[in-house]
Coordinates of C-alpha atoms in Angstrom, one line a residue:
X1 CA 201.3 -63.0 -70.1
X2 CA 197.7 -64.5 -69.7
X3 CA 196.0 -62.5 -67.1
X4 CA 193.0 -64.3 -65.9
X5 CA 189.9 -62.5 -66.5
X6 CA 188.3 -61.7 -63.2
X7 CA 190.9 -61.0 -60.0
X8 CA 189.9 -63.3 -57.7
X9 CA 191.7 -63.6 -54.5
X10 CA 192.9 -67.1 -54.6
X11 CA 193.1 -69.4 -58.1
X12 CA 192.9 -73.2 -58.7
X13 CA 195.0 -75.2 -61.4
X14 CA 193.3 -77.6 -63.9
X15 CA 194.8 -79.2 -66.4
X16 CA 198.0 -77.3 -66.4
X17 CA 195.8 -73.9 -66.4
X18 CA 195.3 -71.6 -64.1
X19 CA 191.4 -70.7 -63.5
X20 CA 190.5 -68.2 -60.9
X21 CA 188.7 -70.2 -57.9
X22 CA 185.1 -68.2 -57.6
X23 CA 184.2 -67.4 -53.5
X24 CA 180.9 -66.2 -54.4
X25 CA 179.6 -67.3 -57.5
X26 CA 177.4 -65.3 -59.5
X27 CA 174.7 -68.1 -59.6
X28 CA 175.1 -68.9 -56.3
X29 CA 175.3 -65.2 -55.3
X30 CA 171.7 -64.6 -57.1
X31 CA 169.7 -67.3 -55.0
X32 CA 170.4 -64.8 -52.2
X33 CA 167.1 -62.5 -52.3
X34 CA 169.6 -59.3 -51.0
X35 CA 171.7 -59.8 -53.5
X36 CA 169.8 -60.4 -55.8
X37 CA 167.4 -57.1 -55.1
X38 CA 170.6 -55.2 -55.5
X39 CA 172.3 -56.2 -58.6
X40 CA 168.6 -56.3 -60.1
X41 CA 168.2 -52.3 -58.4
X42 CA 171.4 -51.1 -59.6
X43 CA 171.4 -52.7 -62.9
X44 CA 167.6 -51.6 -63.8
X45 CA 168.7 -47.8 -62.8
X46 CA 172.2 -47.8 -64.7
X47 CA 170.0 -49.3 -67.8
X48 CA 167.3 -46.4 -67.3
X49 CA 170.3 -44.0 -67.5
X50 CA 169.6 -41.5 -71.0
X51 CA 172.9 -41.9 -73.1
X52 CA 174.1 -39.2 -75.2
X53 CA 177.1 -39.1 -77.0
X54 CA 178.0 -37.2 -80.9
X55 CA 176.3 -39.2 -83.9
X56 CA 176.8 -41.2 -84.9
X57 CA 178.3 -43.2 -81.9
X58 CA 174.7 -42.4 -80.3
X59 CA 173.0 -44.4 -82.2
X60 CA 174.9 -47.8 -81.2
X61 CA 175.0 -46.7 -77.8
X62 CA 170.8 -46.7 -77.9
X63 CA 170.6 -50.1 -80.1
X64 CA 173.9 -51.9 -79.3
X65 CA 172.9 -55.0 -80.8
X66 CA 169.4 -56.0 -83.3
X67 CA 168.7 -59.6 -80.6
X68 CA 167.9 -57.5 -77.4
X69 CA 166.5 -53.6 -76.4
X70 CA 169.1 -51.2 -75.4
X71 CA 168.0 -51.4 -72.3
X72 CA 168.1 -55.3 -71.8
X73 CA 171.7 -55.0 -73.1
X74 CA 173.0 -52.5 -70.6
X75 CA 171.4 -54.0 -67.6
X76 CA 173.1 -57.3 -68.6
X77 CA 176.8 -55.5 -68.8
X78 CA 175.5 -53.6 -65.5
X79 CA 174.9 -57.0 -64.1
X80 CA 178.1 -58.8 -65.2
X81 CA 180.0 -55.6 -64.3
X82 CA 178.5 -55.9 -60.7
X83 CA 179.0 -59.6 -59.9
X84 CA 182.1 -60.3 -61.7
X85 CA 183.8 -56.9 -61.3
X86 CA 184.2 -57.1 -65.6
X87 CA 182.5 -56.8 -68.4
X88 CA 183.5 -57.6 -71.7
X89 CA 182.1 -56.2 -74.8
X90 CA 183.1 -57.0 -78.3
X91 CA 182.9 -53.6 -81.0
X92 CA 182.3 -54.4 -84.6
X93 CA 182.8 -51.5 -86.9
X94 CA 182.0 -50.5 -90.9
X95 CA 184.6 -49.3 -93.3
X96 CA 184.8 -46.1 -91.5
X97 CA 185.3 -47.7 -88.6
X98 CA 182.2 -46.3 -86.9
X99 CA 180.5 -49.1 -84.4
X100 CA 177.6 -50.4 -85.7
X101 CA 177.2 -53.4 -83.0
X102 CA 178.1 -54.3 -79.8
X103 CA 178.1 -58.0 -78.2
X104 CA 178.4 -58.9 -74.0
X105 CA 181.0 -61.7 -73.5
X106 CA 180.8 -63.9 -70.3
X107 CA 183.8 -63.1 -68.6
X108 CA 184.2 -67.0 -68.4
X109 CA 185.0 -66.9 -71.8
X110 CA 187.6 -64.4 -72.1
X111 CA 191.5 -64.3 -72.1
X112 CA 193.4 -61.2 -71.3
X113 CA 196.7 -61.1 -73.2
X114 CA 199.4 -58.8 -71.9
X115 CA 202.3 -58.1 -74.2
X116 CA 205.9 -59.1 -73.2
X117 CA 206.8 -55.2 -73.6
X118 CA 203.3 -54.5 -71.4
X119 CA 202.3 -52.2 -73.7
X120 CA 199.6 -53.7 -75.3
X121 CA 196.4 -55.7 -74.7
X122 CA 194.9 -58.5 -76.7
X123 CA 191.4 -60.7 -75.4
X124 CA 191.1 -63.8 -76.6
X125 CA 187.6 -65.2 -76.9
X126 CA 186.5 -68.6 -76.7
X127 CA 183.1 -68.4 -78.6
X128 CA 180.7 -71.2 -77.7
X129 CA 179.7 -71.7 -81.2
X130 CA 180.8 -71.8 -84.6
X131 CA 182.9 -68.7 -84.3
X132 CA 185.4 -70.6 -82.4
X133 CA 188.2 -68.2 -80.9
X134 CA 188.7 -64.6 -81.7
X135 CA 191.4 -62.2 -80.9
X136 CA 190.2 -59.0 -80.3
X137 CA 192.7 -56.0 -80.5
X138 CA 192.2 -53.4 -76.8
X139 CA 190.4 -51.0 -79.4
X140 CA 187.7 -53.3 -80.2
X141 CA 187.4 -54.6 -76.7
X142 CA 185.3 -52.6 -74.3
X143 CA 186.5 -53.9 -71.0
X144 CA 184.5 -52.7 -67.9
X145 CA 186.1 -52.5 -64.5
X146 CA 185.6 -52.2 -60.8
X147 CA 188.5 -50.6 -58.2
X148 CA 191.4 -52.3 -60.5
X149 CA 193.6 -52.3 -56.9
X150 CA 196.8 -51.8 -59.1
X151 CA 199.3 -54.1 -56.3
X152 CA 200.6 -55.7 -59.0
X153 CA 201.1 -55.8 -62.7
X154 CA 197.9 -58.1 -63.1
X155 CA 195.7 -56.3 -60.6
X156 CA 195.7 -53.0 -62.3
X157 CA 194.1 -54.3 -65.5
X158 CA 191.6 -56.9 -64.1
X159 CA 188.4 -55.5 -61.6
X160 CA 187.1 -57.0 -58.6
X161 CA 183.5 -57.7 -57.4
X162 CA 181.9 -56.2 -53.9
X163 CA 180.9 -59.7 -53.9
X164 CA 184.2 -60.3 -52.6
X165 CA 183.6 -58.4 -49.4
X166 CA 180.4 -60.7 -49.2
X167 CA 182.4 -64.1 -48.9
X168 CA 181.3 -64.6 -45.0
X169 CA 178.2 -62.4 -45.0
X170 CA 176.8 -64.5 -47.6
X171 CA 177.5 -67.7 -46.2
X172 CA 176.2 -66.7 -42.6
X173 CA 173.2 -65.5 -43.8
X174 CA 172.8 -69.0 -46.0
X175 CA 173.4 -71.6 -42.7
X176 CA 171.2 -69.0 -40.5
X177 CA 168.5 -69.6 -43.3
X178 CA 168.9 -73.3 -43.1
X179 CA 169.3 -73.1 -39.4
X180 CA 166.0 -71.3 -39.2
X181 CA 164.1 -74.2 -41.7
X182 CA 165.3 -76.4 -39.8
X183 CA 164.3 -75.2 -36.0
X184 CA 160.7 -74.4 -37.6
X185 CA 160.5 -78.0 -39.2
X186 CA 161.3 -79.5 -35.7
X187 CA 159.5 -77.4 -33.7
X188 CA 156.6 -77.4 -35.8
X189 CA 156.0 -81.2 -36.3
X190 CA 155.2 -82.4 -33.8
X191 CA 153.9 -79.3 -32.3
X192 CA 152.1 -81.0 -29.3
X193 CA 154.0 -83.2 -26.8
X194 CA 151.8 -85.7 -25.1
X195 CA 152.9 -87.5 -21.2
X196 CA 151.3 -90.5 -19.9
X197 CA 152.1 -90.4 -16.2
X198 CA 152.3 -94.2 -15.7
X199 CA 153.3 -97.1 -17.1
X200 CA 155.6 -97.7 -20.9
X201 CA 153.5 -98.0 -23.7
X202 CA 154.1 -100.0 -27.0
X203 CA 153.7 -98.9 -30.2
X204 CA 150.2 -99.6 -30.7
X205 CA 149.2 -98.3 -27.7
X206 CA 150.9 -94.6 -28.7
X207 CA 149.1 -94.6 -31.9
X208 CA 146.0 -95.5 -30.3
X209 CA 146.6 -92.3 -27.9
X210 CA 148.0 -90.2 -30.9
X211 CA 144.6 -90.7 -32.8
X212 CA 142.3 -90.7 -30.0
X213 CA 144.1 -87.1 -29.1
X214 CA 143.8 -85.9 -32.9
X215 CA 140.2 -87.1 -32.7
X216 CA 139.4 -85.1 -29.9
X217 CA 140.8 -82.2 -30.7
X218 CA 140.3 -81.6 -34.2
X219 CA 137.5 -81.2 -37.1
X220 CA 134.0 -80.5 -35.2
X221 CA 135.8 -80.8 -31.7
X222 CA 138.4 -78.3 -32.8
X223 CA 138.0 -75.4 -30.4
X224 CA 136.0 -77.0 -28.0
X225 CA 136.8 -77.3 -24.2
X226 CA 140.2 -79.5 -23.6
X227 CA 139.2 -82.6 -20.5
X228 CA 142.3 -84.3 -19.3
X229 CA 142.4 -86.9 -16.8
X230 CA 144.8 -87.7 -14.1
X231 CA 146.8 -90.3 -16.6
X232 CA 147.7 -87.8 -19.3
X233 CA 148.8 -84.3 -20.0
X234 CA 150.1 -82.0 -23.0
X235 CA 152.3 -79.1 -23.4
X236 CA 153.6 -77.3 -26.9
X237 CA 156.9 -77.3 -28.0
X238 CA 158.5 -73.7 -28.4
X239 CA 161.5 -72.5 -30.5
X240 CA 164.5 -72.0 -27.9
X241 CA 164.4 -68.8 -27.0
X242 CA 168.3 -68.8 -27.5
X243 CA 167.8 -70.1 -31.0
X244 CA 165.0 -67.0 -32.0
X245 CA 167.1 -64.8 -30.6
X246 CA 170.3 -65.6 -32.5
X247 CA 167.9 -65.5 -35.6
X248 CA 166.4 -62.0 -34.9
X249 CA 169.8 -60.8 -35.6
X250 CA 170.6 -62.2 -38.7
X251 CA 169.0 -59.1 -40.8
X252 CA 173.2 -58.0 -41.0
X253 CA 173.4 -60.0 -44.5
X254 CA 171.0 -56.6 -45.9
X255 CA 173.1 -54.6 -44.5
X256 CA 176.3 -56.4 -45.3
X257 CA 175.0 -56.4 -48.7
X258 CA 174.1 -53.1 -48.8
X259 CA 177.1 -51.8 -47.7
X260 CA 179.1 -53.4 -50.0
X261 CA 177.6 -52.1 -53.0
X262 CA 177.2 -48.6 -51.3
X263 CA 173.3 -49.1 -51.6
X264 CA 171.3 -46.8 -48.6
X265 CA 169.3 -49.7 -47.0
X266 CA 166.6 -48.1 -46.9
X267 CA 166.6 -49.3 -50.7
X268 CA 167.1 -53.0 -50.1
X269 CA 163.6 -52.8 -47.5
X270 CA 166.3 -52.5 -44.8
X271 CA 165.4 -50.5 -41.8
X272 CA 167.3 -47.7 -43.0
X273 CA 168.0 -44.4 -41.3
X274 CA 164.0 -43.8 -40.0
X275 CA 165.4 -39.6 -39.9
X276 CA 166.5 -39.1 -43.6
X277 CA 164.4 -37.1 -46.0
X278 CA 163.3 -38.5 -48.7
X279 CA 166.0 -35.9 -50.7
X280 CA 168.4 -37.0 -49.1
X281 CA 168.1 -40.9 -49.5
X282 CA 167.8 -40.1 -53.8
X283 CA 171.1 -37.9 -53.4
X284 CA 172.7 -41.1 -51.6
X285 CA 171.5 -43.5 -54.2
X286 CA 172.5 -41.0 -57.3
X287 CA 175.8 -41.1 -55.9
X288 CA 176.0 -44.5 -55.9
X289 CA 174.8 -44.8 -59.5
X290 CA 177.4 -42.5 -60.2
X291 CA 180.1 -45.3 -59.3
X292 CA 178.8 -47.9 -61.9
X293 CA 178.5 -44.9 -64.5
X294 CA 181.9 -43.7 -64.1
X295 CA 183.3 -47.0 -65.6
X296 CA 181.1 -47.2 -68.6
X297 CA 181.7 -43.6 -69.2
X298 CA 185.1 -43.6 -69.2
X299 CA 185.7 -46.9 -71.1
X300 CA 183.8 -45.6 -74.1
X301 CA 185.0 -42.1 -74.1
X302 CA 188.1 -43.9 -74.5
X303 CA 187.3 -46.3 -77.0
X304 CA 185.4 -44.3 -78.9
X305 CA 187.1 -40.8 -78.5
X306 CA 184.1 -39.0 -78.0
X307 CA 182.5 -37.9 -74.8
X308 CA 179.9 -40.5 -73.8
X309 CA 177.3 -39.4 -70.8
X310 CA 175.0 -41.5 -68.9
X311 CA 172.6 -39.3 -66.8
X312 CA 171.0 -41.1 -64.3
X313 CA 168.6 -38.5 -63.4
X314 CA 165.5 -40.1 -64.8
X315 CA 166.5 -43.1 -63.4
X316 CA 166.7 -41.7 -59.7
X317 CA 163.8 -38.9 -60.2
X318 CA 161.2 -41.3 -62.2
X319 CA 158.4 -38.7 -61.7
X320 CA 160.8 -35.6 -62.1
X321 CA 159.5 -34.2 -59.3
X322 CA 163.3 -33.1 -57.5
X323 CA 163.7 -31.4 -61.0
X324 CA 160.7 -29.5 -61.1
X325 CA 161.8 -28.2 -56.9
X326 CA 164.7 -27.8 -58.2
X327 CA 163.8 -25.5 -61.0
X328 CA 161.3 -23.3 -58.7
X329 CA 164.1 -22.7 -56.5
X330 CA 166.4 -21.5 -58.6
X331 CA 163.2 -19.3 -60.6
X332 CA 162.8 -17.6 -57.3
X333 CA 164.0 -14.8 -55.6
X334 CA 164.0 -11.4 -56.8
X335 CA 167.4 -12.6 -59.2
X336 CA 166.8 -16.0 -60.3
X337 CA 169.3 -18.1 -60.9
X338 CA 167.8 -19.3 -64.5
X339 CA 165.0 -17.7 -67.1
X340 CA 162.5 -19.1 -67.8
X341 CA 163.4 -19.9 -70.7
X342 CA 166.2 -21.6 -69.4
X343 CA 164.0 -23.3 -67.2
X344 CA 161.8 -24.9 -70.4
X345 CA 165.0 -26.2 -72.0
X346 CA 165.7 -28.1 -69.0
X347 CA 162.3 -29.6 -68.7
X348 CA 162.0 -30.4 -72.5
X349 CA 165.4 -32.1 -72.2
X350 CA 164.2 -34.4 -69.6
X351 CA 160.8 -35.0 -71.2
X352 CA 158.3 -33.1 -68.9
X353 CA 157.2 -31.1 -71.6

């Protein structure tokens, strides 16, 4: 069975294949500044994360492949896991079948095979250059998911995207935007409305009031005194109060975006919760790192049968300042919790010393 290789929730048929039908495309999706700020927030922080793992799988975790940094690599799976629900990454190993590189595969270009006794998996990769197509063995496949649903056979092997939950936020948000342009272009040109209380006026004779108005009114004049006579008068024109209303509102999309991706608003310059410490905020967000760690985690520990970590701590607590509290409280007290030595290990192990 060819399983497609992200779960959408409705599919198209081209050529006599069946293609998933994409809501919210990940191009599309990224032209939206909210989204955008959070798969660029969450993707930056996962990336940050310090991975350890027993040598010498380490050392591929930290270098995964000699074109990009370790950290450009990760933020791209982060980023692919995050807007496609999947990430594929291709393993090559030596002669002792340690991994020695790892390669991100656009999920576009993937096929996930499911063996007739559905006890097996096989991806199929259609390379974009001379490589052509590859079968890749479930061992040398990392495959990343997100909240595989497991309704059906399909479902349980393939993730899904919060950009799914986004579908009518996203699109909202996108006519409000276009709705707002365009009540700004009206309303702002022609700003100034001007009534001639008698008689119909032909072309010419508008222009000539147009210009002898601007004339008026602008360059050394500007500023000046306004005269009117009894023939003509002005007035501004104003959004509709209706309209500005209606577009006040529309700041849901942050936190529609923010709650799909279990982001506190506060991080996405939302207006947040104005009562919550600063402690607790980083708690909320760590948590939420956790989620996208969890996956990559426990793909490789399984995959590589070793333990594989990724401590977002550093990525959460830049200037390790909720370590260092941290540490004092549990040094004080007449019984503290750690020694001090204790407490020199953990600050050498994140770098403070």
């Amino acid at each position: 069975m060819t399983i497609p290789s992200t779960n959408m929730s409705s599919f198209i048929i081209s050529n006599g294949q069946i293609l998933p039908n994409h809501l919210v495309s990940a191009e599309y999706a990224l032209k939206n500044s909210d989204v955008f700020a959070v798969i660029n927030l969450l993707s930056s922080d996962v990336a940050s994360s310090t991975i350890s793992a027993t040598p010498p799988f380490e050392n591929v975790l930290k270098s995964p492949s000699p074109l990009i940094s370790g950290y450009n690599f990760w933020q791209s799976v982060t980023a692919s896991l995050l807007l496609s629900g999947n990430a594929y990454v291709t393993v090559q190993r030596d002669s002792s079948n340690i991994p020695t590189r790892l390669e991100l595969v656009p999920p576009s270009d993937v096929n996930v095979i499911l063996a007739d006794d559905a006890n097996s998996l096989t991806y199929t990769v259609n390379y974009q250059d001379e490589r052509g197509t590859i079968n890749y063995p479930a061992s040398n496949m990392l495959h990343f998911r997100l909240l595989s649903t497991g309704s059906n056979q399909t479902d349980s092997l393939i993730g899904i995207s919060p950009l799914q939950s986004l579908v009518q936020s996203v699109n909202m948000q996108d006519f409000a935007s276009q709705l707002t342009l365009s009540t700004l272009k009206n309303a702002i040109n022609p700003s100034i409305r001007i009534k001639v209380a008698e008689g119909a006026l032909s072309a010419e004779e508008k222009e000539a009031t147009r210009e002898a108005f601007e004339k008026a009114n602008t360059g050394a004049n500007a500023g000046r005194p306004l005269v009117e006579d009894q023939l003509y008068s002005f007035d501004s024109l104003q959004i509709n109060s209706d309209v500005a209303k209606f577009l006040s509102t529309m700041d849901f999309g942050k936190t529609a975006v923010a709650e799909a991706f279990g982001v506190p608003s506060n991080y996405l310059n939302g207006a947040g919760d104005e009562q919550s410490s600063l402690d607790m905020v980083k708690s909320l967000y760590r948590n939420t790192l956790r989620r996208y760690t969890m996956p990559l985690e426990g793909e490789l520990t399984a995959k590589l049968g070793v333990p594989v970590d990724f401590d977002e701590s550093s990525a959460v607590d830049a200037d390790n300042g909720t370590l260092i509290s941290q540490i004092q409280k549990l040094l004080s007290g007449t019984t503290p919790a750690i020694s001090p030595l204790q407490a020199q290990q953990m600050l050498q192990k994140r770098g403070v010393l």
